[in-house]
Amino acid sequence: MIIDVHGHYTTAPAALGAWRDLQIAALKDPSKQPDPKSLKISDDELRESIETNQLKLMKERGSDLTVFSPRASFMAHHIGDFETSSTWAAICNELCFRVSELFPDNFIGAAMLPQSPGVDPKTCIAELEKCVKEYGFVGLNLNPDPSGGHWTSPPLTDRHWYPIYEKMVEYDLPAMIHVSTSCNSCFHTTGAHYLNADTTAFMQCLQGDLFKDFPTLKFLIPHGGGAVPYHWGRFRGLAQEMKKPLLQDHLLNNIFFDTCVYHQPGIDLLTKVIPVDNILFASEMIGAVRGIDPETGHYYDDTKRYVAATPNLSEEQRYKVFEGNARRVFPRMDKALKAKGL
């Protein structure tokens, strides 16, 4: 199988965004507060939004299953308060669940958390448990910066985050470390904020000893790990100066990277520097970079082509990247596939 571990519902029907606009407007005028029940999106609308977009491209590019979560830039945890995020997360997660029910062979869910700046992460547990127990979700997205570019939360190694980690370990769930929209004009959302966060998350883990407390905790750092593979020597050297163990022992039993890197040299570097057991196939298709590369004539986010073409992987190693590693990092997904005889 070709398993894409990084997919977002970026093509949800327009009614979702319209409802969100009302919710945001109600922060200034509570009389405009929309009822979640007022959002009406039919199964046919969901089918059309998927069949003409993600599913169409999956078939064209040859991928089988996508781990599917709400649109990352729509999480916008910095907007409103916990109640705002709680209602919004519930709506977005339910839509992803409905997609997974309509297309069970092609999509499996990962949860958006109702995070809010300055709010105890314990408040996210109810939504996470619902997504696991009722929706069958196999992972979650964890935003290390709910403030939207101002970084007011403690590092990921801080006990502040432990309530979520405890649930991740209990349910054997990996977390993709994924920020949302930047409300800081210094940081473009997808060109800077996302990649900054990927690099920051890795460095926070390097500085701490989180995995001594949670030896089975699993983080997936997207977008190829931001600057991490390119500056692997820097991180190795910093770990050495901090008297940390070698990175392969300190972090690589718990941290993984995806292949959302949108040119061949980038994938070649990733697969040359990072051990193959720590790389999972992903594309984030119809996401940050949607155009066609004039140098190749192919879509930038058609990452399967790059993985297939790199000289740094044997066929056995390519299997790990395309399927084997995903099954290991997402054990609940592996169990669901095995239940189907896959």
PDB file of C-alpha atoms in Angstrom, residues 21 35 47 54 60 85 115 120 187 193 198 211 214 241 252 259 272 286 298 319 321-322 325:
ATOM      1  CA  ASP A  21     -17.054  33.505   9.698  1.00  0.00           C
ATOM      2  CA  ASP A  35     -25.827  27.228  16.251  1.00  0.00           C
ATOM      3  CA  ARG A  47     -18.585  13.181  -1.779  1.00  0.00           C
ATOM      4  CA  GLN A  54      -8.190  14.474  -2.992  1.00  0.00           C
ATOM      5  CA  GLU A  60      -3.879   9.656 -10.491  1.00  0.00           C
ATOM      6  CA  SER A  85     -12.108  26.181  19.736  1.00  0.00           C
ATOM      7  CA  GLN A 115      -6.507  24.141  22.012  1.00  0.00           C
ATOM      8  CA  ASP A 120      -4.844  23.800  30.360  1.00  0.00           C
ATOM      9  CA  PHE A 187       5.852  34.955   9.739  1.00  0.00           C
ATOM     10  CA  HIS A 193       5.588  29.694  10.504  1.00  0.00           C
ATOM     11  CA  ASP A 198       8.950  22.048  12.714  1.00  0.00           C
ATOM     12  CA  PHE A 211      11.185  10.612  26.162  1.00  0.00           C
ATOM     13  CA  PHE A 214       7.349   8.841  27.873  1.00  0.00           C
ATOM     14  CA  GLU A 241      27.705  20.250  23.637  1.00  0.00           C
ATOM     15  CA  LEU A 252      15.030   8.921  16.882  1.00  0.00           C
ATOM     16  CA  THR A 259       8.089  13.586   2.935  1.00  0.00           C
ATOM     17  CA  LYS A 272      20.398  10.520   2.709  1.00  0.00           C
ATOM     18  CA  ILE A 286      -4.037  20.383  -2.143  1.00  0.00           C
ATOM     19  CA  HIS A 298       4.448  17.872 -12.455  1.00  0.00           C
ATOM     20  CA  TYR A 319       8.397  -0.144   1.214  1.00  0.00           C
ATOM     21  CA  VAL A 321       8.675   4.761   3.619  1.00  0.00           C
ATOM     22  CA  PHE A 322       5.476   4.059   1.687  1.00  0.00           C
ATOM     23  CA  ASN A 325       6.834   2.804   8.863  1.00  0.00           C
TER      24      ASN A 325
END
